[in-house]
Short mmCIF file of C-alpha atoms and ligand atoms in Angstrom, two decimals:
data_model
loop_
_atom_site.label_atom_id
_atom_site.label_comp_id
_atom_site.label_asym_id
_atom_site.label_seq_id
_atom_site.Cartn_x
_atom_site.Cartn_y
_atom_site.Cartn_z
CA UNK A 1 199.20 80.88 82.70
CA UNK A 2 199.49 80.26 86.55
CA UNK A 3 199.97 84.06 87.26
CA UNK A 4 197.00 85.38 89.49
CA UNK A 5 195.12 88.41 88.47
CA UNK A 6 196.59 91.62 90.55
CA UNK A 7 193.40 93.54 90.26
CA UNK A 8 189.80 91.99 90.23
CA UNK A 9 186.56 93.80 90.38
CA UNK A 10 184.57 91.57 93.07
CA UNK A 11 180.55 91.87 94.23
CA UNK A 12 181.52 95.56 94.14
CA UNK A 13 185.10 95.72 95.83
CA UNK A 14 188.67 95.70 94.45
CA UNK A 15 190.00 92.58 95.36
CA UNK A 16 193.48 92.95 94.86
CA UNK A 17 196.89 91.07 95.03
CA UNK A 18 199.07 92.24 97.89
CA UNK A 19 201.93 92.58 95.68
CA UNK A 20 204.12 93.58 98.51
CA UNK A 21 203.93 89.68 99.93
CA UNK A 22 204.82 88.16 97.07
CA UNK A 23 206.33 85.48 96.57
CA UNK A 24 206.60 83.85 99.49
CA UNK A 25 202.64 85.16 100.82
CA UNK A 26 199.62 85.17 98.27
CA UNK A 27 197.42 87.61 99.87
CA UNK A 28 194.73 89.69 98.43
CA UNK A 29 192.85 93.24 99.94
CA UNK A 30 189.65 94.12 99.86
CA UNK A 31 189.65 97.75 98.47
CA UNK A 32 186.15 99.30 99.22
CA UNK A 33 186.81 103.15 99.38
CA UNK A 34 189.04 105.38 96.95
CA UNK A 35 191.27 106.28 99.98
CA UNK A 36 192.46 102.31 100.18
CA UNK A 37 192.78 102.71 96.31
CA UNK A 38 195.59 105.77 96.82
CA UNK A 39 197.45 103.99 99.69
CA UNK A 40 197.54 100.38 97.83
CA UNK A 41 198.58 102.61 94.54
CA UNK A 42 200.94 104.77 96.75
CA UNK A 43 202.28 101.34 98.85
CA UNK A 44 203.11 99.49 96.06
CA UNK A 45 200.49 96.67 97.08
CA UNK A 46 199.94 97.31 93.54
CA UNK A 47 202.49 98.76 90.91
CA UNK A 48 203.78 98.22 87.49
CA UNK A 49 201.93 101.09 85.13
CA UNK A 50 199.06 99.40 83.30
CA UNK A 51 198.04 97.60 86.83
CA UNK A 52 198.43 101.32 88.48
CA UNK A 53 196.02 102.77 85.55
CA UNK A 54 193.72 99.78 86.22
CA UNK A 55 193.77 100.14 89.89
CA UNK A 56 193.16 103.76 89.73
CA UNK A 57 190.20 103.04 87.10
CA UNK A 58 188.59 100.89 89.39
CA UNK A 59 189.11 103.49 92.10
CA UNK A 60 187.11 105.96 90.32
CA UNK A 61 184.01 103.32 89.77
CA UNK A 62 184.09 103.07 93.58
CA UNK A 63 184.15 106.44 94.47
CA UNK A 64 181.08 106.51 91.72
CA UNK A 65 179.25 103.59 92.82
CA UNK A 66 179.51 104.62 97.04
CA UNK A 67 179.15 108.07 97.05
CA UNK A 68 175.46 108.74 98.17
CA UNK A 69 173.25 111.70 96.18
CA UNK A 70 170.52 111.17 93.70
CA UNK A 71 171.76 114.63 92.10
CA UNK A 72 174.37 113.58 89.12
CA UNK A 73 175.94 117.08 89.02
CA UNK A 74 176.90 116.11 92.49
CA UNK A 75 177.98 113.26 92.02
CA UNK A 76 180.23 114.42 88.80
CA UNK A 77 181.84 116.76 91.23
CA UNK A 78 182.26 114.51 93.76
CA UNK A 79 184.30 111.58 91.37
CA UNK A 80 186.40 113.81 89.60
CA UNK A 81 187.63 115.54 93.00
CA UNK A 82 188.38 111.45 93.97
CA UNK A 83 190.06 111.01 90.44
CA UNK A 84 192.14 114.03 90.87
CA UNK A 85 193.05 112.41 94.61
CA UNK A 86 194.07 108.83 92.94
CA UNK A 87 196.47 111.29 90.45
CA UNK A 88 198.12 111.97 93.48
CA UNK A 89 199.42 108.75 94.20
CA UNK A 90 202.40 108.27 92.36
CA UNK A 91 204.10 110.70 89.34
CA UNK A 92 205.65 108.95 86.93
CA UNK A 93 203.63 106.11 85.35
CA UNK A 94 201.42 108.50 82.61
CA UNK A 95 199.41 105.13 82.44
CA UNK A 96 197.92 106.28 85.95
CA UNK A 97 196.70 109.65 83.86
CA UNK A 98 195.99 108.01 81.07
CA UNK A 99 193.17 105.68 82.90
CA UNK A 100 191.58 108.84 84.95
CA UNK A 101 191.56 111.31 81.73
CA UNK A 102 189.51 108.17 80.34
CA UNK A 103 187.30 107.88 83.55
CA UNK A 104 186.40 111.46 83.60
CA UNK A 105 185.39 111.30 79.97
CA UNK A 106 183.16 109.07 80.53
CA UNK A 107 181.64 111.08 83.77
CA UNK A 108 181.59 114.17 81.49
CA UNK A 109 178.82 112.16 78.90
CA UNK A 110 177.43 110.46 81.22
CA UNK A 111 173.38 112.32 82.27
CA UNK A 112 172.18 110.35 84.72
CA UNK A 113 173.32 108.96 88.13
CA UNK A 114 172.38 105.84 86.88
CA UNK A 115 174.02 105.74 83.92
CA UNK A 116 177.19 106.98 85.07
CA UNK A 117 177.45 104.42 87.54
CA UNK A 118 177.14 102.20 84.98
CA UNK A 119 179.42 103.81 82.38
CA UNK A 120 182.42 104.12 84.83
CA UNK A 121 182.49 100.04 85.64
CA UNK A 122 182.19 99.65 82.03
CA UNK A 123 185.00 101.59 81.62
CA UNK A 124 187.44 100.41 84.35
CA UNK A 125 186.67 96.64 82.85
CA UNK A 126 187.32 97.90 79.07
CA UNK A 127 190.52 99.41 79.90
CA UNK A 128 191.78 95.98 82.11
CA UNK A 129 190.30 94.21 78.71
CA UNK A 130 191.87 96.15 76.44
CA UNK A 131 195.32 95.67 78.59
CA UNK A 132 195.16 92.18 78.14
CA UNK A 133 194.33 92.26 74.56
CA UNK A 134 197.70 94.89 73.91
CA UNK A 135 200.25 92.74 76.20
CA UNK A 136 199.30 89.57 74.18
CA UNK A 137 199.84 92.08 70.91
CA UNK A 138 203.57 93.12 72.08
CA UNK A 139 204.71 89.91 73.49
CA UNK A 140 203.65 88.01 69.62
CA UNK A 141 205.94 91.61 68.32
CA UNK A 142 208.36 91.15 70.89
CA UNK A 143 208.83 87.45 70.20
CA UNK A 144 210.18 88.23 66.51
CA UNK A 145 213.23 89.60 67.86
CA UNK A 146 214.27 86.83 69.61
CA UNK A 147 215.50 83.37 68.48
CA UNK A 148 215.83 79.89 69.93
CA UNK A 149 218.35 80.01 72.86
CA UNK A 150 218.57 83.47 73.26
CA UNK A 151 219.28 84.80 76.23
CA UNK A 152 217.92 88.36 77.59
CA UNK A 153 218.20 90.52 79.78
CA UNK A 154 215.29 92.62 82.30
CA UNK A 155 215.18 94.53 85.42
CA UNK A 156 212.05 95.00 87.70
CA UNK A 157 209.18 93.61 86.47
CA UNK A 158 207.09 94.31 83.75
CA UNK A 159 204.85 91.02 83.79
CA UNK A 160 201.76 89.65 84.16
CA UNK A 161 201.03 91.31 87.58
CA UNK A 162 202.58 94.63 86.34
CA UNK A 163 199.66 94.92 83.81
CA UNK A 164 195.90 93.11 82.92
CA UNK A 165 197.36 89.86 81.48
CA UNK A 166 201.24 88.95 79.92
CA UNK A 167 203.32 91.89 80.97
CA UNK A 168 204.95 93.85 78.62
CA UNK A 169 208.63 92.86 78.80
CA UNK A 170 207.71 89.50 79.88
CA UNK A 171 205.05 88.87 77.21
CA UNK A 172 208.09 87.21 74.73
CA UNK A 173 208.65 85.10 77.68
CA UNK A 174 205.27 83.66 78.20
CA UNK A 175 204.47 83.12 74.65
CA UNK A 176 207.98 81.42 73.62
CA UNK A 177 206.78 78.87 75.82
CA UNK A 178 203.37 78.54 74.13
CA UNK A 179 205.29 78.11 71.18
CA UNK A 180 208.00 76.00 71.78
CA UNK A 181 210.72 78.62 71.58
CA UNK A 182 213.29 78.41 74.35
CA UNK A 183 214.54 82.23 75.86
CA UNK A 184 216.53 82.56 78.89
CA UNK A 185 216.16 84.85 81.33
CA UNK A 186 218.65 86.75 82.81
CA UNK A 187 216.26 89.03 86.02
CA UNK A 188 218.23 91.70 87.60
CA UNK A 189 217.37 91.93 91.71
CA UNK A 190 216.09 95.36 91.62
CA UNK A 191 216.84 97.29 94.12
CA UNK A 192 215.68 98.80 96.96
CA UNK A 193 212.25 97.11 96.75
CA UNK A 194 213.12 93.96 94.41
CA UNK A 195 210.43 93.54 92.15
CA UNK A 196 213.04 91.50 89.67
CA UNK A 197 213.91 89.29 92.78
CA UNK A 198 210.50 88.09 93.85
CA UNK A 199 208.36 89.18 91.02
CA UNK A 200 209.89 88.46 87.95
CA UNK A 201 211.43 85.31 88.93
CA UNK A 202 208.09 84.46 90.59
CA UNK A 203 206.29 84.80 87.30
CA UNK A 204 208.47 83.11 85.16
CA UNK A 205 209.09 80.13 87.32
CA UNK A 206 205.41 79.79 87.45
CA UNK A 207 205.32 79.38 83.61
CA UNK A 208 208.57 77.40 83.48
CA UNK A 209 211.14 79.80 81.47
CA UNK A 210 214.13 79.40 83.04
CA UNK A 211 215.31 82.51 84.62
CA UNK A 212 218.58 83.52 86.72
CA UNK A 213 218.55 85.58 89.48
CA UNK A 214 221.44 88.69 89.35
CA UNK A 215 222.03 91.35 91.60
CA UNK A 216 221.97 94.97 89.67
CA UNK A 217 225.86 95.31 90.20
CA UNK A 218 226.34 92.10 88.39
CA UNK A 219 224.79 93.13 85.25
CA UNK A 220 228.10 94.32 82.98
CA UNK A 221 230.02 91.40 84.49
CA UNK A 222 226.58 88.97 82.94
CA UNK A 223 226.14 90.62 79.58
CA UNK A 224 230.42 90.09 79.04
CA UNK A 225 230.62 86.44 80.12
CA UNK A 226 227.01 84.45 79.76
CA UNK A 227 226.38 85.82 75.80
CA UNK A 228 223.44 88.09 76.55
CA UNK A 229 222.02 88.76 73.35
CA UNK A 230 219.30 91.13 74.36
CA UNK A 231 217.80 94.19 76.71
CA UNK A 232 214.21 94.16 77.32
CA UNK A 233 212.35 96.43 79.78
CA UNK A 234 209.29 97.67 80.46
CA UNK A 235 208.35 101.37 80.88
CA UNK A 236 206.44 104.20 82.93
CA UNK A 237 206.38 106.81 80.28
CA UNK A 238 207.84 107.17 76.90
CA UNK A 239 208.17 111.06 75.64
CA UNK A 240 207.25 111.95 72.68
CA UNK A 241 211.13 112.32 71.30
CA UNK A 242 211.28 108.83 73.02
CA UNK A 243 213.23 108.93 75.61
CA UNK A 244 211.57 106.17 78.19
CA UNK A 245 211.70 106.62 82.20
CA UNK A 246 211.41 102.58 83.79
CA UNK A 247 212.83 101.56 86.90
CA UNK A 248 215.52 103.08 88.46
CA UNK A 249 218.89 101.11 86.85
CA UNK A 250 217.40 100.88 83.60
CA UNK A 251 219.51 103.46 82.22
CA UNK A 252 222.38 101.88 83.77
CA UNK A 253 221.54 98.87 81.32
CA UNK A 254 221.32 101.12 78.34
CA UNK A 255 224.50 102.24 78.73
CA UNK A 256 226.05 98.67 79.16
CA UNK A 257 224.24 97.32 76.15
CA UNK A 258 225.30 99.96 73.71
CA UNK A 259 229.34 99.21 75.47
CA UNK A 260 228.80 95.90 74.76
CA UNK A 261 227.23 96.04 71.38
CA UNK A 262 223.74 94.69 72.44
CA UNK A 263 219.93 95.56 71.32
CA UNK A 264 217.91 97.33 73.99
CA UNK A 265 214.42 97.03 73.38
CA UNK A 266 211.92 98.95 75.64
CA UNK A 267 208.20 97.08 75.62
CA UNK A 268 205.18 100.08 76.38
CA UNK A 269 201.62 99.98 75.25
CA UNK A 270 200.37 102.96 73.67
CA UNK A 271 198.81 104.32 76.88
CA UNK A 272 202.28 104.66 77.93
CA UNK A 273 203.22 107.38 75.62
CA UNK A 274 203.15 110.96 76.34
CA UNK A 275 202.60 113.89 74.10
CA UNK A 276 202.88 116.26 76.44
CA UNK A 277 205.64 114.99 77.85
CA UNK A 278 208.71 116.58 74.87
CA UNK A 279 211.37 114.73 76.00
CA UNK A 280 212.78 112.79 79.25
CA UNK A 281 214.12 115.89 80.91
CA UNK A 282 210.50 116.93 81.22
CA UNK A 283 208.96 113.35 83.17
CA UNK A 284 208.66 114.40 86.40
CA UNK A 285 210.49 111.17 88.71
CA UNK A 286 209.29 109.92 92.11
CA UNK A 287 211.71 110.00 94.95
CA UNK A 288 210.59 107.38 97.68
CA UNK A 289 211.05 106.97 100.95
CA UNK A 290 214.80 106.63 102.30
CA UNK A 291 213.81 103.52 104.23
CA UNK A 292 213.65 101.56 101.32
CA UNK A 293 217.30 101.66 100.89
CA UNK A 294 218.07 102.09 104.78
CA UNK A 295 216.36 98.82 105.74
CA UNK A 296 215.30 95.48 104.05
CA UNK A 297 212.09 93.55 105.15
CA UNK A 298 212.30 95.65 108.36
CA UNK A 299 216.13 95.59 109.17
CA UNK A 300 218.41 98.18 109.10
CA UNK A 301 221.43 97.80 106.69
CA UNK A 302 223.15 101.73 107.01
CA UNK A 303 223.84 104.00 109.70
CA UNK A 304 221.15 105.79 111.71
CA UNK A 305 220.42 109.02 110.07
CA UNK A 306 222.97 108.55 106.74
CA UNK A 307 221.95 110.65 103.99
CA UNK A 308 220.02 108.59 101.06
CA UNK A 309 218.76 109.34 97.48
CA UNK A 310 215.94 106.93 96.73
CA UNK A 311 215.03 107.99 92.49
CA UNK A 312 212.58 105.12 91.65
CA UNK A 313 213.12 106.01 87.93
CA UNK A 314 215.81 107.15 85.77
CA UNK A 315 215.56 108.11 82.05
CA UNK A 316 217.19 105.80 79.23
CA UNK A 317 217.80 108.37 76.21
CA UNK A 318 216.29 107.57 72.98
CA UNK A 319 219.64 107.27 71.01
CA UNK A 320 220.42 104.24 73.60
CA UNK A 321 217.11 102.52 72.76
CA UNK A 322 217.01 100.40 69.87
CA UNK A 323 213.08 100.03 69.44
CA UNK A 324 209.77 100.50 71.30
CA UNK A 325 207.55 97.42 71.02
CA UNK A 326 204.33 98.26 71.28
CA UNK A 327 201.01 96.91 70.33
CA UNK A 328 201.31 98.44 66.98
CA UNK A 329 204.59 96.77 66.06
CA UNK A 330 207.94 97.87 66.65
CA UNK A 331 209.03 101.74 66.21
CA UNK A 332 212.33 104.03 66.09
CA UNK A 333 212.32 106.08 69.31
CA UNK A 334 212.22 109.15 67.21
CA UNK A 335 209.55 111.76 67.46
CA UNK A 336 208.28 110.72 63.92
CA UNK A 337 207.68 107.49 64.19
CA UNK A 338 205.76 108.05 67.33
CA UNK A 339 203.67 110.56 65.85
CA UNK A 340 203.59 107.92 63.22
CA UNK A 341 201.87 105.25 65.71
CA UNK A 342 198.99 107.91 66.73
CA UNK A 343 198.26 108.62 63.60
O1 MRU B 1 207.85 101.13 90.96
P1 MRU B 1 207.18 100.13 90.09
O2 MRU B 1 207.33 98.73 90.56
O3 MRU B 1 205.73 100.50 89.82
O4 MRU B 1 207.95 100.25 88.70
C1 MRU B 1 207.49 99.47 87.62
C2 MRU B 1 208.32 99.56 86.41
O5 MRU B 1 209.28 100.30 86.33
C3 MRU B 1 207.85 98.76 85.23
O6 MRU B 1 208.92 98.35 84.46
C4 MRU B 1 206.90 99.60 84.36
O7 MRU B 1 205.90 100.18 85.16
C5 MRU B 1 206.26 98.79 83.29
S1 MRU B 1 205.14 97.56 83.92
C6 MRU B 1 204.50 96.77 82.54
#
């Protein structure tokens, strides 16, 4: 694959991939404190939840690695007071709490100042390995629901960039091209911040799936009259009843597909999935900034001072999901059959 990395751990800096540029700008920071971490989390410079949970990760082996004592007490305190700041950054992804609980595990075992300098990096890379290793699982799951020709559905993007390596909901994509399989791609805009628009596309131009570019309104009007055989999207945090927050229109999908008789499939790693979470009443979801809707790349669009409403998530009910790939296979979105996958 084409697709640059969006997070690489560099002679001891983050160099990441200004995902805010794309696609027209390829431009990567230099992240060398955990305050740079929060703001490039918090920006959207990076987003997508694996790639927030791998940022953050990496965040916390800064904060270990730069912060000066030779007392590992300390320096304990000192990290998990940054990994409790990264938390902060955004709410809904769980993969972003997923990544810290991991990183202050490891801080908790870890004796020496040495050692748990060294055991944090370790950890940060393992989970970005690991990432790559469970995309590649769910796109080879996704792929068997899909056949030659079909033509699917996504909104936002839930690639390559989104996560270590493959993407979730793009994953199919990618590998139907390594094996010969041709899927259509039908990428909704994604508003305000359109990820679909000059992420997704981005991505799957650069591997060569063909892809068409839709506005959100325009997605009842495209499932009725261009055959759209499939949903697939990506997710922030699946409940344990199932019911998945993603990107704010999602739901509005879900509802369309069921109207028009059509699977919805929601692609989430296991780090994705939240116990504590009972159901999607309960996941807590980030209102942004009303300039994101007010303005685009700068310009105002709306009246001075109108009132705005700027959810970046909304909550597609289990009963409208048809199955949760995940690395394990695919699964009901019932509360069994994801106890059934932690088993
Ligand atoms: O606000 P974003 O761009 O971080 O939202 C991203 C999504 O909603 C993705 O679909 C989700 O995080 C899954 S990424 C594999």
């Amino acid at each position: 694959m084409n697709i640059p990395q969006s997070v690489i751990w560099e002679n001891h800096v983050i160099r990441l991939l200004d995902q805010r540029k794309l696609p027209h700008v390829t431009e990567y920071l230099m992240l060398d404190t955990v305050e740079s971490v929060f703001e490039a989390i918090k920006s959207l410079a990076v987003r997508g939840a694996p790639a927030i949970g791998i940022a953050a990760a990496f965040g916390v082996a800064l904060s270990a690695l730069t912060y000066k004592t030779e007392d590992v007490h300390e320096l304990k305190e000192q990290v998990w007071i940054d990994s409790g700041y990264l938390s902060q950054s955004r709410p809904t992804a769980v993969n972003l709490f997923w990544a810290l609980n991991r990183m202050n595990e490891v801080v908790l075992r870890s004796n020496t100042v040495q050692s748990l300098r060294e055991n944090v990096l370790a950890e940060a890379m393992l989970i970005q390995k690991e990432d790559a290793e469970v995309c590649r699982s769910i796109g080879e799951h996704a792929l068997k629901l899909f056949q030659n020709g079909d033509r699917v559905m996504t909104i936002c993007n839930a690639g390559s960039i989104a996560t270590a390596q493959y993407g979730t909901a793009l994953a199919p994509f990618f590998l139907a091209k390594e094996h010969g399989i041709e899927l259509s791609v039908f990428a909704c805009e994604t508003r305000p911040v359109f990820q679909g628009a000059r992420l997704t596309t981005w991505e799957l131009m650069e591997a060569n799936v063909n892809v068409t570019l839709i506005t959100d309104s325009m997605a009842a009007h495209t499932m009725k009259t261009k055959q759209i055989s499939a949903v697939i999207t990506g997710a922030d945090r699946v409940a344990a009843n199932g019911d998945s927050a993603n990107k704010i229109g999602t739901l509005g999908l879900a509802v369309l597909a069921k109207s028009f008789g059509i699977p919805f499939y929601i692609a989430a790693p296991l780090s994705t999935f939240d116990f504590d979470t009972p159901n999607g009443d309960a996941i807590p979801i980030e209102e942004r900034d009303p300039s994101e809707i007010t303005h685009v790349n700068g310009v105002t669009i709306a009246p001075d001072g109108v009132n705005v409403f700027n959810p970046a998530f909304d909550v597609s009910p289990a009963d409208l999901i048809t199955g949760i790939v995940t690395e394990k296979g695919v699964i009901k979105p019932d509360t069994a059959s994801i106890a059934a996958l932690f088993a």
